[in-house]
Amino acid sequence: MRIRHALLAGALGATTALAGQLPAAASPDTVPVTSGSGRGAAHPADSLRDLAARVGLRMGTAVTPFELDNAAYRAITAQQFSSVTPGNEMKWQVVEPTRGTYDWSAGDRLVDFARRNHQLVRGHVLLWHNQLPDWLTSGVADGTISDAQLRALLHKHVTDQVTHYKGRIWQWDVANEFFTDGDASTLNAGDFWVAHLGPGIIADAFRWAHQADPTALLFYNDYNIEGVNAKSDAVYTFVRDLRAHGVPIHGVGLQAHLATQYGFPYQMRQNLQRFADLGLKVAVTEADVRTPVKKDANGQYTDEPLTPQAQAAQESYWAQSLQACLAVRECISYTAWGFGDANSWVPSWFVGEGAALLYDRNLNPKPQYNALRDILTHTAAPHRSGRGAGRG
Ligand code: 9MR
């Protein structure tokens, strides 16, 4: 699977354009301290992170360390967000590219960045069918790795990775995307892990992660489960059963990769609430709102929505998803899957769609950003407190 490190020319150009407005970094990953808030990084009182902090909510973004090389991107990451998720750098393919040899460097850089900037980290991801190392998948395919060995390798992977980051990860996405859209009634029997090790492997991964770091909040994470639908029903039953069997699962992550052409998810707040009523935390983990975009004179897709109505729908979807999270006390973080349109995964995966994030490719905030800020400013919401809530 190809990993996309997209930092396109537009965003690089923005470094110069914004240089006068943003504080210069003293060292690569440090955004300078101001006396104002006394909380470390310089962030204005109307930043997303500070507005959300008033109700104990963490605002997050996915980041890749490559993006942190850009001063403007780095400054916005620190100023606007109080939680970060590595886009790719804690995936097995990246942390163990060669069997038995770990490379934690990229994940470590982000965790260190977070510490310097008073942010919490969502670890992503321990058990997933995608972005596995080639040595693992080819070994399974050619029979040189047996199922028993695969189980032992997974145990070691989960234990070693969670131990490496022990005490430094707030929420771990332990298991990701085990249900399909087509037949949501049950776990995907064709999933790599389920096919080889049986459905019980998911519970085992939670147990192993908990043994390695008993303080981390352990999440099940999936897409198209934002609203009440057949797939979220199936996930609901699954996590309820895990809880009933004493499996250490503490939360459910709703990715929220939304698209204007599919409508806003049905009853998102009620859906979050029913997971919360199981005694779980909930989180919006990978939010973006894509839409069909115009082509330029050269036939290249732009970041401009096809219609003003689509732009309005994007703003509305961002606002509604944040409102749903705010309304549920157990919703402890709201994370966007990146923030600059030049850095989004969307255009390369959904040809003809884009404009999915909060800032344009020159890193200027879009109306979507203002919509989130307005919601945080004007919506009364219960304060998140108790174990795990917006800690720190
Ligand atoms: O943003 C990630 C992108 O750079 C990778 O190419 C892609 C490969 O699978 O994974 C993206 O992140 C995914 C996340 O890990 C899980 N949920 C869906 C995300 C978007 O594809």
Coordinates of C-alpha atoms and ligand atoms in Angstrom, one line a residue:
M1 CA 0.0 0.0 0.0
R2 CA 1.3 3.3 -1.1
I3 CA 1.9 5.9 1.6
R4 CA 1.1 9.4 0.5
H5 CA 3.3 12.2 1.9
A6 CA 1.6 15.0 0.1
L7 CA 3.0 18.5 0.9
L8 CA 2.4 20.2 -2.4
A9 CA 3.9 23.3 -3.9
G10 CA 1.0 25.5 -2.7
A11 CA 1.5 24.7 0.9
L12 CA 5.3 25.1 0.7
G13 CA 4.7 28.5 -0.9
A14 CA 2.6 29.4 2.1
T15 CA 5.6 29.2 4.4
T16 CA 6.8 32.4 2.9
A17 CA 3.3 34.0 2.7
L18 CA 2.6 33.4 6.3
A19 CA 6.0 34.0 7.7
G20 CA 5.2 37.5 8.9
Q21 CA 2.1 36.4 10.8
L22 CA 3.4 33.3 12.5
P23 CA 6.1 33.0 15.2
A24 CA 9.4 31.7 14.0
A25 CA 10.3 28.3 15.5
A26 CA 13.3 28.3 17.9
S27 CA 14.0 24.7 17.1
P28 CA 12.4 22.5 14.5
D29 CA 9.4 21.2 16.5
T30 CA 9.0 23.9 19.1
V31 CA 6.6 26.7 18.7
P32 CA 7.6 29.5 21.0
V33 CA 6.1 30.2 24.4
T34 CA 4.0 33.2 25.1
S35 CA 3.2 34.6 28.5
G36 CA -0.5 34.9 27.8
S37 CA -2.0 31.6 28.5
G38 CA 0.9 30.2 30.5
R39 CA 0.2 26.9 28.7
G40 CA 3.2 26.6 26.5
A41 CA 2.8 27.1 22.7
A42 CA 1.5 30.4 21.4
H43 CA -2.1 30.0 20.6
P44 CA -4.7 32.7 20.6
A45 CA -7.6 32.5 23.0
D46 CA -10.0 31.9 20.1
S47 CA -8.0 29.0 18.7
L48 CA -9.9 25.8 18.3
R49 CA -7.9 24.2 21.1
D50 CA -8.6 26.9 23.6
L51 CA -12.2 27.2 22.8
A52 CA -12.7 23.5 23.1
A53 CA -10.7 23.4 26.3
R54 CA -13.5 25.4 28.0
V55 CA -15.6 22.2 27.9
G56 CA -12.7 19.8 28.3
L57 CA -12.8 18.7 24.7
R58 CA -9.6 18.0 22.8
M59 CA -9.4 19.2 19.2
G60 CA -7.1 17.0 17.1
T61 CA -5.5 16.7 13.8
A62 CA -3.7 13.9 11.9
V63 CA -0.1 14.9 11.2
T64 CA 2.9 13.3 9.5
P65 CA 6.3 14.4 10.7
F66 CA 7.1 15.4 7.1
E67 CA 4.5 18.1 7.4
L68 CA 6.2 19.4 10.5
D69 CA 9.1 20.4 8.3
N70 CA 7.0 23.3 7.1
A71 CA 7.1 26.1 9.6
A72 CA 3.6 27.4 8.8
Y73 CA 2.1 23.9 9.0
R74 CA 3.9 23.3 12.3
A75 CA 2.7 26.6 13.8
I76 CA -1.0 25.9 13.0
T77 CA -0.7 22.3 14.3
A78 CA 0.6 23.7 17.6
Q79 CA -1.7 26.7 17.8
Q80 CA -5.0 25.2 16.9
F81 CA -4.9 21.6 18.1
S82 CA -4.5 20.0 21.5
S83 CA -4.2 16.4 20.2
V84 CA -2.3 14.8 17.3
T85 CA -2.6 11.5 15.5
P86 CA 0.2 10.1 13.3
G87 CA -1.3 9.7 9.8
N88 CA 0.9 6.7 9.0
E89 CA 3.9 6.6 11.3
M90 CA 2.7 4.1 13.9
K91 CA 1.4 1.6 11.4
W92 CA 3.2 -1.7 11.4
Q93 CA 4.5 -1.2 7.9
V94 CA 6.4 1.9 9.1
V95 CA 7.5 0.8 12.5
E96 CA 8.9 -2.6 11.5
P97 CA 9.9 -2.4 7.8
T98 CA 12.4 -5.3 8.2
R99 CA 11.5 -8.2 10.4
G100 CA 12.9 -7.7 13.8
T101 CA 14.2 -4.2 13.2
Y102 CA 12.1 -1.4 14.6
D103 CA 12.1 2.2 13.4
W104 CA 10.3 4.4 15.9
S105 CA 11.9 7.6 14.7
A106 CA 8.9 9.2 12.9
G107 CA 6.4 8.3 15.6
D108 CA 8.9 9.5 18.3
R109 CA 9.2 12.8 16.5
L110 CA 5.5 13.4 16.7
V111 CA 5.2 12.3 20.3
D112 CA 8.0 14.7 21.2
F113 CA 6.3 17.5 19.3
A114 CA 3.1 16.8 21.2
R115 CA 4.9 17.0 24.5
R116 CA 6.6 20.3 23.7
N117 CA 3.3 21.7 22.6
H118 CA 1.1 20.4 25.4
Q119 CA -0.8 18.1 23.2
L120 CA -2.1 14.5 23.8
V121 CA -1.5 11.7 21.2
R122 CA -4.0 9.3 19.7
G123 CA -1.9 6.2 18.7
H124 CA -3.0 4.8 15.4
V125 CA -3.2 1.8 14.8
L126 CA -2.3 -1.6 16.2
L127 CA -4.5 -4.2 14.5
W128 CA -5.6 -3.4 10.9
H129 CA -5.6 -5.3 7.6
N130 CA -3.9 -2.5 5.8
Q131 CA -0.4 -1.1 5.7
L132 CA 1.2 -4.3 7.0
P133 CA 4.9 -4.9 6.3
D134 CA 5.6 -6.8 3.1
W135 CA 7.7 -9.4 4.9
L136 CA 4.6 -10.3 7.0
T137 CA 2.0 -10.5 4.2
S138 CA 4.3 -12.3 1.8
G139 CA 5.4 -14.7 4.6
V140 CA 1.8 -15.6 5.3
A141 CA 1.0 -15.9 1.6
D142 CA 3.9 -18.3 0.9
G143 CA 3.3 -20.3 4.0
T144 CA 6.7 -19.5 5.7
I145 CA 4.7 -17.8 8.5
S146 CA 2.2 -20.2 10.0
D147 CA -1.0 -19.0 11.8
A148 CA 0.6 -19.8 15.1
Q149 CA 3.6 -17.7 14.2
L150 CA 1.4 -14.9 13.0
R151 CA -0.3 -14.8 16.3
A152 CA 3.0 -14.7 18.1
L153 CA 4.2 -11.9 15.8
L154 CA 1.1 -9.9 16.5
H155 CA 1.4 -10.4 20.2
K156 CA 5.0 -9.1 20.0
H157 CA 4.1 -6.2 17.8
V158 CA 1.3 -5.0 20.1
T159 CA 3.3 -5.5 23.2
D160 CA 6.5 -3.9 21.9
Q161 CA 4.8 -0.9 20.3
V162 CA 2.5 -0.1 23.3
T163 CA 5.5 -0.6 25.6
H164 CA 7.7 1.7 23.6
Y165 CA 5.1 4.5 23.9
K166 CA 3.9 3.6 27.4
G167 CA 2.6 6.6 29.3
R168 CA 2.8 8.8 26.2
I169 CA -0.3 7.7 24.3
W170 CA -3.7 9.0 25.5
Q171 CA -5.9 6.9 23.2
W172 CA -4.8 3.9 21.1
D173 CA -6.8 2.8 18.1
V174 CA -6.3 -0.9 18.9
A175 CA -8.5 -2.4 16.2
N176 CA -9.6 -0.7 13.0
E177 CA -12.2 -1.4 10.2
F178 CA -13.3 -4.9 10.9
F179 CA -16.8 -4.5 9.4
T180 CA -17.7 -4.0 5.8
D181 CA -20.4 -1.8 4.3
G182 CA -21.8 -4.6 2.2
D183 CA -22.6 -7.1 4.9
A184 CA -22.5 -5.2 8.2
S185 CA -24.3 -7.9 10.1
T186 CA -21.1 -9.6 11.2
L187 CA -17.4 -9.2 11.4
N188 CA -15.8 -9.3 7.9
A189 CA -14.9 -13.0 7.7
G190 CA -12.5 -12.2 4.8
D191 CA -10.4 -9.8 7.0
F192 CA -6.8 -10.8 7.0
W193 CA -6.7 -11.2 10.8
V194 CA -10.1 -12.8 11.2
A195 CA -9.4 -15.2 8.4
H196 CA -6.1 -16.4 9.8
L197 CA -6.6 -16.1 13.6
G198 CA -10.4 -16.1 14.1
P199 CA -12.6 -13.3 15.5
G200 CA -11.2 -13.7 19.1
I201 CA -8.0 -12.0 17.9
I202 CA -9.6 -8.6 18.4
A203 CA -10.3 -9.2 22.1
D204 CA -6.7 -10.6 22.5
A205 CA -5.2 -7.4 21.0
F206 CA -7.1 -5.3 23.5
R207 CA -5.9 -7.5 26.3
W208 CA -2.3 -7.4 25.1
A209 CA -2.4 -3.6 24.7
H210 CA -3.9 -3.2 28.2
Q211 CA -1.2 -5.3 29.7
A212 CA 1.5 -3.2 28.1
D213 CA 0.0 0.2 29.1
P214 CA -2.8 0.0 31.6
T215 CA -3.3 3.8 31.5
A216 CA -4.0 4.2 27.8
L217 CA -7.6 4.4 26.6
L218 CA -8.2 1.6 24.1
F219 CA -10.5 2.2 21.1
Y220 CA -12.3 0.3 18.4
N221 CA -12.2 2.6 15.3
D222 CA -14.2 2.4 12.0
Y223 CA -15.8 4.4 9.2
N224 CA -19.4 4.8 8.1
I225 CA -20.5 4.3 11.7
E226 CA -21.2 7.9 12.5
G227 CA -24.9 7.7 12.2
V228 CA -27.4 5.0 13.2
N229 CA -27.2 2.4 10.5
A230 CA -26.7 -1.3 9.9
K231 CA -22.9 -1.1 10.3
S232 CA -23.0 1.0 13.5
D233 CA -25.6 -1.4 14.9
A234 CA -23.2 -4.3 14.2
V235 CA -20.3 -2.4 15.9
Y236 CA -22.5 -1.5 18.8
T237 CA -23.4 -5.2 19.4
F238 CA -19.8 -6.2 19.0
V239 CA -18.3 -3.7 21.5
R240 CA -21.2 -4.4 23.9
D241 CA -20.2 -8.0 23.9
L242 CA -16.6 -7.2 24.4
R243 CA -17.5 -5.2 27.4
A244 CA -19.8 -8.0 28.7
H245 CA -16.8 -10.4 28.5
G246 CA -14.6 -8.0 30.5
V247 CA -12.3 -7.1 27.5
P248 CA -10.5 -3.8 28.3
I249 CA -12.0 -1.6 25.6
H250 CA -12.6 2.0 26.6
G251 CA -13.9 3.8 23.6
V252 CA -15.3 3.8 20.1
G253 CA -13.8 6.0 17.3
L254 CA -16.1 7.3 14.5
Q255 CA -13.8 8.2 11.7
A256 CA -16.2 10.7 10.0
H257 CA -14.9 10.7 6.5
L258 CA -18.0 12.5 5.3
A259 CA -19.0 13.4 1.7
T260 CA -21.6 16.0 0.7
Q261 CA -23.1 13.7 -2.0
Y262 CA -24.1 11.1 0.6
G263 CA -25.9 13.4 3.1
F264 CA -25.1 13.9 6.8
P265 CA -25.2 10.8 8.9
Y266 CA -28.6 9.9 10.4
Q267 CA -28.8 10.6 14.2
M268 CA -25.2 11.1 14.9
R269 CA -25.7 12.4 18.4
Q270 CA -28.0 9.6 19.3
N271 CA -25.5 7.1 17.9
L272 CA -22.6 8.6 20.0
Q273 CA -24.9 8.6 23.0
R274 CA -25.8 4.9 22.7
F275 CA -22.1 4.0 22.7
A276 CA -21.5 6.3 25.7
D277 CA -24.4 4.6 27.5
L278 CA -22.4 1.3 27.3
G279 CA -19.8 3.0 29.6
L280 CA -17.5 3.8 26.7
K281 CA -15.8 7.1 25.7
V282 CA -16.4 8.1 22.1
A283 CA -14.3 10.2 19.7
V284 CA -14.5 11.7 16.2
T285 CA -11.2 10.4 14.9
E286 CA -10.6 11.2 11.2
A287 CA -13.0 14.0 10.2
D288 CA -13.0 15.4 6.7
V289 CA -15.8 16.5 4.4
R290 CA -15.1 15.9 0.7
T291 CA -17.1 17.2 -2.3
P292 CA -16.9 17.1 -6.1
V293 CA -14.6 19.9 -7.3
K294 CA -14.2 22.0 -10.4
K295 CA -11.5 21.6 -13.0
D296 CA -9.2 24.4 -14.1
A297 CA -8.5 25.6 -17.6
N298 CA -5.9 22.8 -18.0
G299 CA -8.4 20.1 -17.0
Q300 CA -6.8 19.7 -13.6
Y301 CA -9.0 19.3 -10.5
T302 CA -9.0 22.3 -8.2
D303 CA -10.0 22.6 -4.5
E304 CA -13.1 24.6 -5.5
P305 CA -16.5 22.9 -4.8
L306 CA -18.7 22.5 -7.9
T307 CA -21.5 24.6 -6.4
P308 CA -22.0 27.1 -3.6
Q309 CA -24.5 24.6 -2.2
A310 CA -21.8 22.0 -1.8
Q311 CA -19.6 24.5 0.0
A312 CA -22.5 25.3 2.3
A313 CA -23.1 21.6 2.9
Q314 CA -19.4 21.1 3.8
E315 CA -19.6 23.9 6.5
S316 CA -22.9 22.4 7.8
Y317 CA -21.4 18.9 8.0
W318 CA -18.4 20.1 10.0
A319 CA -20.6 22.0 12.3
Q320 CA -23.1 19.3 12.8
S321 CA -20.5 16.6 13.5
L322 CA -18.9 18.9 16.1
Q323 CA -22.2 19.7 17.6
A324 CA -23.0 16.0 17.9
C325 CA -19.7 15.4 19.8
L326 CA -20.2 18.4 22.0
A327 CA -23.7 17.3 23.0
V328 CA -22.4 14.0 24.4
R329 CA -20.3 14.3 27.5
E330 CA -18.3 11.2 26.8
C331 CA -17.1 12.5 23.5
I332 CA -13.6 13.5 24.5
S333 CA -11.9 14.4 21.2
Y334 CA -12.7 15.7 17.8
T335 CA -9.9 15.0 15.3
A336 CA -9.6 16.2 11.7
W337 CA -7.7 14.0 9.3
G338 CA -5.2 16.8 8.6
F339 CA -6.1 20.4 8.1
G340 CA -4.6 21.8 4.8
D341 CA -6.2 20.7 1.5
A342 CA -2.8 20.1 0.0
N343 CA -2.2 17.4 2.5
S344 CA -5.5 15.6 2.3
W345 CA -5.7 11.9 1.3
V346 CA -8.9 12.6 -0.6
P347 CA -7.9 13.8 -4.1
S348 CA -5.7 10.8 -4.7
W349 CA -8.3 8.3 -3.5
F350 CA -11.5 9.8 -4.9
V351 CA -10.7 11.3 -8.2
G352 CA -12.7 14.5 -8.8
E353 CA -13.3 15.1 -5.1
G354 CA -11.5 17.3 -2.6
A355 CA -11.6 20.5 -0.6
A356 CA -12.1 18.2 2.4
L357 CA -10.3 20.0 5.1
L358 CA -10.4 23.2 7.2
Y359 CA -7.6 25.2 5.5
D360 CA -6.9 25.8 1.8
R361 CA -3.7 24.7 0.1
N362 CA -2.1 28.1 1.0
L363 CA -3.0 27.4 4.7
N364 CA -5.6 30.1 4.9
P365 CA -8.6 29.1 7.1
K366 CA -11.7 28.3 5.1
P367 CA -15.3 29.0 6.2
Q368 CA -15.3 25.4 7.5
Y369 CA -12.8 26.5 10.1
N370 CA -14.9 29.5 11.1
A371 CA -17.9 27.2 11.4
L372 CA -16.1 25.1 13.9
R373 CA -14.9 28.1 15.8
D374 CA -18.5 29.6 15.9
I375 CA -19.9 26.3 17.2
L376 CA -17.3 26.1 19.9
T377 CA -17.9 29.8 20.9
H378 CA -21.7 29.7 20.9
T379 CA -22.8 26.1 21.8
A380 CA -23.5 25.3 25.5
A381 CA -22.1 21.8 26.2
P382 CA -21.5 19.6 29.2
H383 CA -18.0 19.6 30.5
R384 CA -16.1 16.4 29.8
S385 CA -14.6 15.1 33.0
G386 CA -13.7 11.8 34.6
R387 CA -11.2 9.3 33.5
G388 CA -9.6 10.1 30.3
A389 CA -11.5 13.3 29.5
G390 CA -9.3 15.9 27.9
R391 CA -6.6 15.2 30.4
G392 CA -3.8 17.7 30.9
Ligands
9MR1 O1 -4.1 9.1 5.6 C1 -3.6 7.8 5.3 C2 -3.0 7.8 3.9 O2 -1.8 8.6 3.9 C3 -2.6 6.4 3.6 O3 -2.2 6.3 2.2 C4 -3.8 5.5 3.8 C5 -3.4 4.0 3.4 O4 -4.3 3.1 3.9 O5 -4.2 5.6 5.1 C6 -4.7 6.8 5.4 O6 -5.3 6.8 6.7 C7 -6.4 6.0 6.8 C8 -6.5 5.6 8.3 O7 -5.2 5.0 8.7 C9 -7.6 4.6 8.6 N1 -8.9 5.2 8.1 C10 -8.9 5.7 6.8 C11 -7.8 6.7 6.5 C12 -7.8 7.3 5.2 O8 -7.6 6.3 4.2

